[in-house]
Amino acid sequence: MSRIAYVNGRYLPHRSASVHVEDRGYQFSDGVYEVCEVRGGRLVDARRHLDRLDRSLSELRIAAPMGRAALTQVLKEVVARNGVKDGIVYLQVTRGVARRDHAFPAPGTAPSLVVTARRADPAAQERLAEAGVRVICVPENRWPRVDIKTVGLLPNVLAKQQAKEAGAREAWFVDAAGYVTEGSSTNAWIVTTDGRIVTRPAESGILKGITRAVVMEAARALGLVVEERAFTPQEAYGAREAFITAASTVVMPVVEIDGRAVGNAHPGAVALELRQRFHAFAEVT
Ligand code: PDD
């Protein structure tokens, strides 16, 4: 089945799908995005992802490209046309196409909407979760509005590449006060030696992950204690477990941070249980 992308009202062959060179996403990273998990051909937590999209758009004063029901339909259509059973659907909205000027274009300029979908290999993901992943810590160097899911991801790109070159899967940003904020494309968690689950509050410094919210719900329902507070890399080195969360990886155990084994260097029981139970708490559309 050949891949299809949705671009501004049209379903096009993925290989030739494109936006204009003066799209403000391309010129200025003037846009926002969402990544939603697809499982069994259905959208996971689409409602919450679209709520967050609305918030990102309104923070940047970008008009919604279409209503909620129509957008959900486009997401489903792209998933179906690409035959994606398990994978992700990606959507991006930019402030549209206009002559290159930093200030906003004329009122009425249509926002651009792109939607793509991609298959994942669930077996490979499971193998990765059984082995666990490595993380490195890097200095936080992003702008303060990381609560907005903007396509401006250069520090994230550089951090992820640094992790890759160090043989790791993710980079955790560490702020000026010495606390972990989040990963380059994931939220960061530890489990303390007395079994408490710790993740940074979403008031500042991180993207308020949808997976994070569902994992919190799942953890509490399983009788686990969740503490929303910042933690340092030093605390993480000595933690019983660590893990990362995102729509693209759900819950992924971390077994090494900055070359130091976490716990017994194997995926932790809490992380694996949360991974296994996650979809019982997520919404499907
Ligand atoms: N990333 N923090 C950052 C910086 C992220 O980019 C993401 C998601 C998350 C987790 O959010 P959620 O649980 O809602 O997926 C946290 C997506 C998957 C990406 O950029 O591909």
PDB file of C-alpha atoms and ligand atoms in Angstrom:
ATOM      1  CA  MET A   1       0.000   0.000   0.000  1.00  0.00           C
ATOM      2  CA  SER A   2       1.563   3.332  -1.022  1.00  0.00           C
ATOM      3  CA  ARG A   3       1.677   6.099   1.556  1.00  0.00           C
ATOM      4  CA  ILE A   4      -0.735   9.012   1.463  1.00  0.00           C
ATOM      5  CA  ALA A   5      -0.417  12.421   3.127  1.00  0.00           C
ATOM      6  CA  TYR A   6      -3.128  14.988   3.728  1.00  0.00           C
ATOM      7  CA  VAL A   7      -2.058  18.498   2.708  1.00  0.00           C
ATOM      8  CA  ASN A   8      -4.482  21.426   2.876  1.00  0.00           C
ATOM      9  CA  GLY A   9      -7.600  19.608   1.788  1.00  0.00           C
ATOM     10  CA  ARG A  10      -6.040  16.985  -0.484  1.00  0.00           C
ATOM     11  CA  TYR A  11      -4.935  13.384  -0.036  1.00  0.00           C
ATOM     12  CA  LEU A  12      -1.664  13.122  -1.988  1.00  0.00           C
ATOM     13  CA  PRO A  13       0.992  10.477  -2.635  1.00  0.00           C
ATOM     14  CA  HIS A  14       3.393  10.855   0.309  1.00  0.00           C
ATOM     15  CA  ARG A  15       6.494  11.031  -1.898  1.00  0.00           C
ATOM     16  CA  SER A  16       5.274  14.104  -3.743  1.00  0.00           C
ATOM     17  CA  ALA A  17       3.258  15.793  -0.954  1.00  0.00           C
ATOM     18  CA  SER A  18       4.621  19.262  -0.200  1.00  0.00           C
ATOM     19  CA  VAL A  19       3.868  22.727   1.120  1.00  0.00           C
ATOM     20  CA  HIS A  20       4.849  26.066  -0.383  1.00  0.00           C
ATOM     21  CA  VAL A  21       8.408  27.383   0.201  1.00  0.00           C
ATOM     22  CA  GLU A  22       6.934  30.423   1.951  1.00  0.00           C
ATOM     23  CA  ASP A  23       4.961  28.365   4.432  1.00  0.00           C
ATOM     24  CA  ARG A  24       5.643  29.946   7.807  1.00  0.00           C
ATOM     25  CA  GLY A  25       6.349  26.549   9.296  1.00  0.00           C
ATOM     26  CA  TYR A  26       9.265  26.207   6.884  1.00  0.00           C
ATOM     27  CA  GLN A  27      10.397  29.843   7.191  1.00  0.00           C
ATOM     28  CA  PHE A  28       9.977  30.478  10.919  1.00  0.00           C
ATOM     29  CA  SER A  29       8.942  27.210  12.657  1.00  0.00           C
ATOM     30  CA  ASP A  30       5.711  29.171  13.088  1.00  0.00           C
ATOM     31  CA  GLY A  31       3.514  26.179  13.758  1.00  0.00           C
ATOM     32  CA  VAL A  32       2.472  23.465  16.161  1.00  0.00           C
ATOM     33  CA  TYR A  33       2.030  19.706  15.995  1.00  0.00           C
ATOM     34  CA  GLU A  34       0.655  16.626  17.681  1.00  0.00           C
ATOM     35  CA  VAL A  35       1.598  12.963  17.575  1.00  0.00           C
ATOM     36  CA  CYS A  36      -1.119  10.477  18.419  1.00  0.00           C
ATOM     37  CA  GLU A  37      -0.634   6.763  18.890  1.00  0.00           C
ATOM     38  CA  VAL A  38      -2.555   4.412  16.577  1.00  0.00           C
ATOM     39  CA  ARG A  39      -3.404   1.008  18.007  1.00  0.00           C
ATOM     40  CA  GLY A  40      -5.495  -1.604  16.245  1.00  0.00           C
ATOM     41  CA  GLY A  41      -6.286   1.051  13.635  1.00  0.00           C
ATOM     42  CA  ARG A  42      -7.829   3.373  16.251  1.00  0.00           C
ATOM     43  CA  LEU A  43      -6.650   6.703  17.646  1.00  0.00           C
ATOM     44  CA  VAL A  44      -5.376   6.667  21.228  1.00  0.00           C
ATOM     45  CA  ASP A  45      -6.317   9.668  23.391  1.00  0.00           C
ATOM     46  CA  ALA A  46      -7.205  11.805  20.352  1.00  0.00           C
ATOM     47  CA  ARG A  47      -9.497  13.988  22.446  1.00  0.00           C
ATOM     48  CA  ARG A  48      -6.714  14.994  24.803  1.00  0.00           C
ATOM     49  CA  HIS A  49      -4.233  15.506  21.957  1.00  0.00           C
ATOM     50  CA  LEU A  50      -6.735  17.759  20.177  1.00  0.00           C
ATOM     51  CA  ASP A  51      -7.404  19.674  23.406  1.00  0.00           C
ATOM     52  CA  ARG A  52      -3.672  20.306  23.675  1.00  0.00           C
ATOM     53  CA  LEU A  53      -3.544  21.286  19.990  1.00  0.00           C
ATOM     54  CA  ASP A  54      -6.274  23.877  20.615  1.00  0.00           C
ATOM     55  CA  ARG A  55      -4.259  25.254  23.506  1.00  0.00           C
ATOM     56  CA  SER A  56      -1.017  25.423  21.475  1.00  0.00           C
ATOM     57  CA  LEU A  57      -2.853  27.175  18.640  1.00  0.00           C
ATOM     58  CA  SER A  58      -4.486  29.720  20.915  1.00  0.00           C
ATOM     59  CA  GLU A  59      -1.206  30.464  22.751  1.00  0.00           C
ATOM     60  CA  LEU A  60       0.333  31.322  19.365  1.00  0.00           C
ATOM     61  CA  ARG A  61      -2.820  32.976  17.984  1.00  0.00           C
ATOM     62  CA  ILE A  62      -2.964  30.616  15.003  1.00  0.00           C
ATOM     63  CA  ALA A  63      -6.478  29.913  13.699  1.00  0.00           C
ATOM     64  CA  ALA A  64      -7.758  26.335  13.872  1.00  0.00           C
ATOM     65  CA  PRO A  65      -7.633  24.903  10.337  1.00  0.00           C
ATOM     66  CA  MET A  66     -11.021  23.172  10.782  1.00  0.00           C
ATOM     67  CA  GLY A  67     -13.408  22.040  13.496  1.00  0.00           C
ATOM     68  CA  ARG A  68     -12.751  19.169  15.890  1.00  0.00           C
ATOM     69  CA  ALA A  69     -15.043  16.643  14.203  1.00  0.00           C
ATOM     70  CA  ALA A  70     -13.630  17.328  10.731  1.00  0.00           C
ATOM     71  CA  LEU A  71     -10.046  17.113  11.998  1.00  0.00           C
ATOM     72  CA  THR A  72     -10.733  13.807  13.753  1.00  0.00           C
ATOM     73  CA  GLN A  73     -12.169  12.551  10.476  1.00  0.00           C
ATOM     74  CA  VAL A  74      -9.020  13.573   8.564  1.00  0.00           C
ATOM     75  CA  LEU A  75      -6.826  11.805  11.153  1.00  0.00           C
ATOM     76  CA  LYS A  76      -8.886   8.622  10.796  1.00  0.00           C
ATOM     77  CA  GLU A  77      -8.906   8.866   7.024  1.00  0.00           C
ATOM     78  CA  VAL A  78      -5.108   9.216   6.849  1.00  0.00           C
ATOM     79  CA  VAL A  79      -4.694   6.248   9.205  1.00  0.00           C
ATOM     80  CA  ALA A  80      -7.104   4.173   7.082  1.00  0.00           C
ATOM     81  CA  ARG A  81      -5.647   5.203   3.701  1.00  0.00           C
ATOM     82  CA  ASN A  82      -2.177   4.242   4.915  1.00  0.00           C
ATOM     83  CA  GLY A  83      -3.379   0.935   6.341  1.00  0.00           C
ATOM     84  CA  VAL A  84      -1.805   1.754   9.702  1.00  0.00           C
ATOM     85  CA  LYS A  85      -2.813  -0.740  12.380  1.00  0.00           C
ATOM     86  CA  ASP A  86      -0.129   0.151  14.902  1.00  0.00           C
ATOM     87  CA  GLY A  87       1.938   3.298  14.647  1.00  0.00           C
ATOM     88  CA  ILE A  88       1.451   7.036  14.858  1.00  0.00           C
ATOM     89  CA  VAL A  89      -0.479   9.784  13.147  1.00  0.00           C
ATOM     90  CA  TYR A  90       1.239  13.184  12.920  1.00  0.00           C
ATOM     91  CA  LEU A  91      -0.504  16.494  12.409  1.00  0.00           C
ATOM     92  CA  GLN A  92       1.012  19.911  11.905  1.00  0.00           C
ATOM     93  CA  VAL A  93      -0.666  23.291  11.700  1.00  0.00           C
ATOM     94  CA  THR A  94       1.261  26.390  10.665  1.00  0.00           C
ATOM     95  CA  ARG A  95       0.316  30.034  10.339  1.00  0.00           C
ATOM     96  CA  GLY A  96       0.062  29.503   6.590  1.00  0.00           C
ATOM     97  CA  VAL A  97       1.756  30.766   3.453  1.00  0.00           C
ATOM     98  CA  ALA A  98       2.676  34.436   3.117  1.00  0.00           C
ATOM     99  CA  ARG A  99       5.468  36.736   1.929  1.00  0.00           C
ATOM    100  CA  ARG A 100       8.377  36.372   4.371  1.00  0.00           C
ATOM    101  CA  ASP A 101       7.793  38.962   7.105  1.00  0.00           C
ATOM    102  CA  HIS A 102       8.310  38.207  10.771  1.00  0.00           C
ATOM    103  CA  ALA A 103       5.045  39.779  11.943  1.00  0.00           C
ATOM    104  CA  PHE A 104       1.802  37.874  11.409  1.00  0.00           C
ATOM    105  CA  PRO A 105       0.452  37.762   7.848  1.00  0.00           C
ATOM    106  CA  ALA A 106      -2.787  39.500   6.855  1.00  0.00           C
ATOM    107  CA  PRO A 107      -5.862  38.408   8.808  1.00  0.00           C
ATOM    108  CA  GLY A 108      -7.649  35.672   6.915  1.00  0.00           C
ATOM    109  CA  THR A 109      -4.434  33.942   5.769  1.00  0.00           C
ATOM    110  CA  ALA A 110      -5.379  30.273   5.888  1.00  0.00           C
ATOM    111  CA  PRO A 111      -3.394  28.087   8.289  1.00  0.00           C
ATOM    112  CA  SER A 112      -1.710  25.062   6.687  1.00  0.00           C
ATOM    113  CA  LEU A 113      -2.635  21.570   7.805  1.00  0.00           C
ATOM    114  CA  VAL A 114      -0.553  18.476   7.112  1.00  0.00           C
ATOM    115  CA  VAL A 115      -1.370  14.984   8.390  1.00  0.00           C
ATOM    116  CA  THR A 116       0.762  11.875   7.900  1.00  0.00           C
ATOM    117  CA  ALA A 117       0.672   8.404   9.401  1.00  0.00           C
ATOM    118  CA  ARG A 118       3.394   5.843   9.879  1.00  0.00           C
ATOM    119  CA  ARG A 119       3.511   2.212  10.915  1.00  0.00           C
ATOM    120  CA  ALA A 120       5.483   1.026  13.911  1.00  0.00           C
ATOM    121  CA  ASP A 121       6.679  -2.492  14.591  1.00  0.00           C
ATOM    122  CA  PRO A 122       5.026  -3.491  17.895  1.00  0.00           C
ATOM    123  CA  ALA A 123       7.328  -6.518  18.267  1.00  0.00           C
ATOM    124  CA  ALA A 124      10.426  -4.343  17.930  1.00  0.00           C
ATOM    125  CA  GLN A 125       8.982  -1.880  20.459  1.00  0.00           C
ATOM    126  CA  GLU A 126       8.370  -4.736  22.896  1.00  0.00           C
ATOM    127  CA  ARG A 127      11.931  -6.000  22.451  1.00  0.00           C
ATOM    128  CA  LEU A 128      13.195  -2.504  23.178  1.00  0.00           C
ATOM    129  CA  ALA A 129      11.045  -2.291  26.317  1.00  0.00           C
ATOM    130  CA  GLU A 130      12.317  -5.693  27.483  1.00  0.00           C
ATOM    131  CA  ALA A 131      15.915  -4.486  27.111  1.00  0.00           C
ATOM    132  CA  GLY A 132      15.360  -0.911  28.332  1.00  0.00           C
ATOM    133  CA  VAL A 133      17.027   2.200  26.940  1.00  0.00           C
ATOM    134  CA  ARG A 134      19.943   4.450  27.826  1.00  0.00           C
ATOM    135  CA  VAL A 135      19.671   8.158  28.538  1.00  0.00           C
ATOM    136  CA  ILE A 136      22.243  10.962  28.754  1.00  0.00           C
ATOM    137  CA  CYS A 137      21.798  14.340  30.454  1.00  0.00           C
ATOM    138  CA  VAL A 138      22.397  17.603  28.572  1.00  0.00           C
ATOM    139  CA  PRO A 139      22.029  21.265  29.610  1.00  0.00           C
ATOM    140  CA  GLU A 140      18.580  22.786  29.065  1.00  0.00           C
ATOM    141  CA  ASN A 141      18.820  25.302  26.259  1.00  0.00           C
ATOM    142  CA  ARG A 142      15.239  25.624  25.019  1.00  0.00           C
ATOM    143  CA  TRP A 143      12.965  28.658  25.180  1.00  0.00           C
ATOM    144  CA  PRO A 144      10.747  28.912  28.286  1.00  0.00           C
ATOM    145  CA  ARG A 145       7.490  28.130  26.402  1.00  0.00           C
ATOM    146  CA  VAL A 146       8.071  24.392  26.018  1.00  0.00           C
ATOM    147  CA  ASP A 147       4.461  23.950  27.196  1.00  0.00           C
ATOM    148  CA  ILE A 148       3.504  24.825  23.600  1.00  0.00           C
ATOM    149  CA  LYS A 149       4.040  21.903  21.227  1.00  0.00           C
ATOM    150  CA  THR A 150       5.732  23.945  18.527  1.00  0.00           C
ATOM    151  CA  VAL A 151       7.579  22.556  15.521  1.00  0.00           C
ATOM    152  CA  GLY A 152      10.576  24.678  16.602  1.00  0.00           C
ATOM    153  CA  LEU A 153      12.593  21.699  17.850  1.00  0.00           C
ATOM    154  CA  LEU A 154      16.223  22.515  17.075  1.00  0.00           C
ATOM    155  CA  PRO A 155      17.544  22.025  20.653  1.00  0.00           C
ATOM    156  CA  ASN A 156      15.575  18.754  20.796  1.00  0.00           C
ATOM    157  CA  VAL A 157      17.063  17.627  17.478  1.00  0.00           C
ATOM    158  CA  LEU A 158      20.613  18.405  18.644  1.00  0.00           C
ATOM    159  CA  ALA A 159      20.047  16.718  22.019  1.00  0.00           C
ATOM    160  CA  LYS A 160      18.624  13.580  20.384  1.00  0.00           C
ATOM    161  CA  GLN A 161      21.559  13.399  17.987  1.00  0.00           C
ATOM    162  CA  GLN A 162      23.999  13.789  20.895  1.00  0.00           C
ATOM    163  CA  ALA A 163      22.235  10.924  22.653  1.00  0.00           C
ATOM    164  CA  LYS A 164      22.406   8.791  19.525  1.00  0.00           C
ATOM    165  CA  GLU A 165      26.121   9.468  19.094  1.00  0.00           C
ATOM    166  CA  ALA A 166      26.636   8.486  22.758  1.00  0.00           C
ATOM    167  CA  GLY A 167      24.842   5.158  22.166  1.00  0.00           C
ATOM    168  CA  ALA A 168      21.734   6.326  24.033  1.00  0.00           C
ATOM    169  CA  ARG A 169      18.090   6.586  23.033  1.00  0.00           C
ATOM    170  CA  GLU A 170      17.111   9.814  24.736  1.00  0.00           C
ATOM    171  CA  ALA A 171      18.614  12.986  26.199  1.00  0.00           C
ATOM    172  CA  TRP A 172      17.220  14.508  29.395  1.00  0.00           C
ATOM    173  CA  PHE A 173      17.487  18.270  29.635  1.00  0.00           C
ATOM    174  CA  VAL A 174      18.786  19.560  32.989  1.00  0.00           C
ATOM    175  CA  ASP A 175      17.837  23.124  33.961  1.00  0.00           C
ATOM    176  CA  ALA A 176      20.104  25.792  35.483  1.00  0.00           C
ATOM    177  CA  ALA A 177      19.042  24.761  39.002  1.00  0.00           C
ATOM    178  CA  GLY A 178      20.273  21.203  38.335  1.00  0.00           C
ATOM    179  CA  TYR A 179      16.891  19.499  37.862  1.00  0.00           C
ATOM    180  CA  VAL A 180      15.794  17.269  35.003  1.00  0.00           C
ATOM    181  CA  THR A 181      13.066  18.897  32.922  1.00  0.00           C
ATOM    182  CA  GLU A 182      12.172  16.272  30.307  1.00  0.00           C
ATOM    183  CA  GLY A 183      13.529  14.289  27.395  1.00  0.00           C
ATOM    184  CA  SER A 184      13.995  15.663  23.878  1.00  0.00           C
ATOM    185  CA  SER A 185      10.733  13.972  22.841  1.00  0.00           C
ATOM    186  CA  THR A 186       9.506  12.318  26.050  1.00  0.00           C
ATOM    187  CA  ASN A 187       8.636  13.061  29.680  1.00  0.00           C
ATOM    188  CA  ALA A 188      11.054  11.803  32.354  1.00  0.00           C
ATOM    189  CA  TRP A 189      10.230   9.705  35.430  1.00  0.00           C
ATOM    190  CA  ILE A 190      11.939   7.877  38.275  1.00  0.00           C
ATOM    191  CA  VAL A 191      10.777   5.400  40.910  1.00  0.00           C
ATOM    192  CA  THR A 192      12.407   6.041  44.299  1.00  0.00           C
ATOM    193  CA  THR A 193      13.909   3.296  46.443  1.00  0.00           C
ATOM    194  CA  ASP A 194      10.741   3.374  48.572  1.00  0.00           C
ATOM    195  CA  GLY A 195       8.524   2.923  45.512  1.00  0.00           C
ATOM    196  CA  ARG A 196       7.238   6.448  44.871  1.00  0.00           C
ATOM    197  CA  ILE A 197       6.803   7.505  41.258  1.00  0.00           C
ATOM    198  CA  VAL A 198       8.277  10.935  40.624  1.00  0.00           C
ATOM    199  CA  THR A 199       7.848  13.249  37.659  1.00  0.00           C
ATOM    200  CA  ARG A 200       8.278  16.982  37.270  1.00  0.00           C
ATOM    201  CA  PRO A 201       5.178  19.190  37.693  1.00  0.00           C
ATOM    202  CA  ALA A 202       3.862  20.468  34.378  1.00  0.00           C
ATOM    203  CA  GLU A 203       3.587  24.109  35.507  1.00  0.00           C
ATOM    204  CA  SER A 204       6.886  24.993  33.855  1.00  0.00           C
ATOM    205  CA  GLY A 205       9.835  23.496  32.043  1.00  0.00           C
ATOM    206  CA  ILE A 206       8.051  20.636  30.304  1.00  0.00           C
ATOM    207  CA  LEU A 207       5.403  19.725  27.792  1.00  0.00           C
ATOM    208  CA  LYS A 208       2.352  18.432  29.637  1.00  0.00           C
ATOM    209  CA  GLY A 209       2.444  14.974  28.068  1.00  0.00           C
ATOM    210  CA  ILE A 210      -0.790  13.181  27.329  1.00  0.00           C
ATOM    211  CA  THR A 211       0.898   9.853  28.068  1.00  0.00           C
ATOM    212  CA  ARG A 212       2.137  11.403  31.321  1.00  0.00           C
ATOM    213  CA  ALA A 213      -1.429  12.253  32.372  1.00  0.00           C
ATOM    214  CA  VAL A 214      -2.728   8.764  31.577  1.00  0.00           C
ATOM    215  CA  VAL A 215       0.239   7.083  33.299  1.00  0.00           C
ATOM    216  CA  MET A 216      -0.473   9.146  36.422  1.00  0.00           C
ATOM    217  CA  GLU A 217      -4.075   8.003  36.364  1.00  0.00           C
ATOM    218  CA  ALA A 218      -3.037   4.389  35.824  1.00  0.00           C
ATOM    219  CA  ALA A 219      -0.424   4.515  38.599  1.00  0.00           C
ATOM    220  CA  ARG A 220      -2.877   5.940  41.127  1.00  0.00           C
ATOM    221  CA  ALA A 221      -5.527   3.385  40.149  1.00  0.00           C
ATOM    222  CA  LEU A 222      -2.945   0.664  40.791  1.00  0.00           C
ATOM    223  CA  GLY A 223      -2.417   2.052  44.281  1.00  0.00           C
ATOM    224  CA  LEU A 224       0.974   3.590  43.545  1.00  0.00           C
ATOM    225  CA  VAL A 225       2.044   6.950  44.976  1.00  0.00           C
ATOM    226  CA  VAL A 226       2.795   9.638  42.390  1.00  0.00           C
ATOM    227  CA  GLU A 227       4.798  12.687  43.435  1.00  0.00           C
ATOM    228  CA  GLU A 228       4.908  15.674  41.108  1.00  0.00           C
ATOM    229  CA  ARG A 229       8.255  17.238  41.927  1.00  0.00           C
ATOM    230  CA  ALA A 230      11.525  17.903  40.177  1.00  0.00           C
ATOM    231  CA  PHE A 231      14.444  15.467  40.555  1.00  0.00           C
ATOM    232  CA  THR A 232      18.155  15.772  39.813  1.00  0.00           C
ATOM    233  CA  PRO A 233      20.275  13.444  37.670  1.00  0.00           C
ATOM    234  CA  GLN A 234      22.020  12.401  40.938  1.00  0.00           C
ATOM    235  CA  GLU A 235      18.713  11.266  42.421  1.00  0.00           C
ATOM    236  CA  ALA A 236      17.932   9.440  39.173  1.00  0.00           C
ATOM    237  CA  TYR A 237      21.310   7.607  39.243  1.00  0.00           C
ATOM    238  CA  GLY A 238      20.343   6.177  42.638  1.00  0.00           C
ATOM    239  CA  ALA A 239      16.681   5.503  41.809  1.00  0.00           C
ATOM    240  CA  ARG A 240      15.173   2.043  41.797  1.00  0.00           C
ATOM    241  CA  GLU A 241      13.808   2.595  38.293  1.00  0.00           C
ATOM    242  CA  ALA A 242      13.519   5.202  35.606  1.00  0.00           C
ATOM    243  CA  PHE A 243      11.366   5.466  32.514  1.00  0.00           C
ATOM    244  CA  ILE A 244      10.216   7.803  29.767  1.00  0.00           C
ATOM    245  CA  THR A 245       6.766   8.367  28.294  1.00  0.00           C
ATOM    246  CA  ALA A 246       5.411   9.645  24.971  1.00  0.00           C
ATOM    247  CA  ALA A 247       2.668   8.781  22.512  1.00  0.00           C
ATOM    248  CA  SER A 248       5.315   7.226  20.265  1.00  0.00           C
ATOM    249  CA  THR A 249       6.812   4.903  22.913  1.00  0.00           C
ATOM    250  CA  VAL A 250       4.109   4.699  25.635  1.00  0.00           C
ATOM    251  CA  VAL A 251       6.137   3.733  28.748  1.00  0.00           C
ATOM    252  CA  MET A 252       9.759   2.855  27.997  1.00  0.00           C
ATOM    253  CA  PRO A 253      12.038   1.652  30.813  1.00  0.00           C
ATOM    254  CA  VAL A 254      15.402   3.403  31.244  1.00  0.00           C
ATOM    255  CA  VAL A 255      18.243   1.163  32.426  1.00  0.00           C
ATOM    256  CA  GLU A 256      21.214   3.520  32.262  1.00  0.00           C
ATOM    257  CA  ILE A 257      21.690   7.259  32.804  1.00  0.00           C
ATOM    258  CA  ASP A 258      24.999   8.918  31.924  1.00  0.00           C
ATOM    259  CA  GLY A 259      26.673   5.506  31.875  1.00  0.00           C
ATOM    260  CA  ARG A 260      25.442   4.558  35.360  1.00  0.00           C
ATOM    261  CA  ALA A 261      23.149   1.558  35.772  1.00  0.00           C
ATOM    262  CA  VAL A 262      19.708   2.378  37.173  1.00  0.00           C
ATOM    263  CA  GLY A 263      18.525  -0.157  39.779  1.00  0.00           C
ATOM    264  CA  ASN A 264      19.721  -3.605  38.704  1.00  0.00           C
ATOM    265  CA  ALA A 265      20.303  -2.403  35.116  1.00  0.00           C
ATOM    266  CA  HIS A 266      17.119  -4.144  33.946  1.00  0.00           C
ATOM    267  CA  PRO A 267      13.686  -2.655  33.198  1.00  0.00           C
ATOM    268  CA  GLY A 268      11.857  -2.050  36.458  1.00  0.00           C
ATOM    269  CA  ALA A 269       8.668  -3.794  37.561  1.00  0.00           C
ATOM    270  CA  VAL A 270       6.705  -0.532  37.932  1.00  0.00           C
ATOM    271  CA  ALA A 271       7.641   0.685  34.453  1.00  0.00           C
ATOM    272  CA  LEU A 272       6.736  -2.649  32.889  1.00  0.00           C
ATOM    273  CA  GLU A 273       3.438  -2.841  34.734  1.00  0.00           C
ATOM    274  CA  LEU A 274       2.502   0.701  33.690  1.00  0.00           C
ATOM    275  CA  ARG A 275       3.458  -0.154  30.109  1.00  0.00           C
ATOM    276  CA  GLN A 276       1.304  -3.248  30.177  1.00  0.00           C
ATOM    277  CA  ARG A 277      -1.690  -1.550  31.801  1.00  0.00           C
ATOM    278  CA  PHE A 278      -1.519   1.765  29.938  1.00  0.00           C
ATOM    279  CA  HIS A 279      -4.144   1.054  27.283  1.00  0.00           C
ATOM    280  CA  ALA A 280      -6.737   0.062  29.854  1.00  0.00           C
ATOM    281  CA  PHE A 281      -6.680   3.720  30.922  1.00  0.00           C
ATOM    282  CA  ALA A 282      -6.302   5.437  27.534  1.00  0.00           C
ATOM    283  CA  GLU A 283      -9.294   6.476  25.415  1.00  0.00           C
ATOM    284  CA  VAL A 284      -9.712   5.090  21.907  1.00  0.00           C
ATOM    285  CA  THR A 285     -11.556   6.785  19.075  1.00  0.00           C
TER     286      THR A 285
HETATM  287  N1  PDD B   1       6.875  14.008  21.530  1.00  0.00           N
HETATM  288  N2  PDD B   1       8.050  16.170  25.919  1.00  0.00           N
HETATM  289  C1  PDD B   1       8.411  16.488  24.661  1.00  0.00           C
HETATM  290  C2  PDD B   1       9.453  17.524  24.454  1.00  0.00           C
HETATM  291  C3  PDD B   1       7.801  15.837  23.565  1.00  0.00           C
HETATM  292  O1  PDD B   1       8.153  16.171  22.320  1.00  0.00           O
HETATM  293  C4  PDD B   1       6.826  14.839  23.810  1.00  0.00           C
HETATM  294  C5  PDD B   1       6.133  14.125  22.688  1.00  0.00           C
HETATM  295  C6  PDD B   1       6.498  14.538  25.138  1.00  0.00           C
HETATM  296  C7  PDD B   1       5.443  13.517  25.486  1.00  0.00           C
HETATM  297  O2  PDD B   1       4.142  13.984  25.188  1.00  0.00           O
HETATM  298  P1  PDD B   1       2.972  12.960  24.823  1.00  0.00           P
HETATM  299  O3  PDD B   1       2.905  11.988  25.938  1.00  0.00           O
HETATM  300  O4  PDD B   1       1.776  13.812  24.738  1.00  0.00           O
HETATM  301  O5  PDD B   1       3.335  12.290  23.522  1.00  0.00           O
HETATM  302  C8  PDD B   1       7.106  15.237  26.169  1.00  0.00           C
HETATM  303  C9  PDD B   1       6.282  13.454  20.322  1.00  0.00           C
HETATM  304  C10 PDD B   1       5.885  12.032  20.482  1.00  0.00           C
HETATM  305  C11 PDD B   1       7.232  13.707  19.171  1.00  0.00           C
HETATM  306  O6  PDD B   1       7.748  14.816  19.114  1.00  0.00           O
HETATM  307  O7  PDD B   1       7.416  12.830  18.321  1.00  0.00           O
END
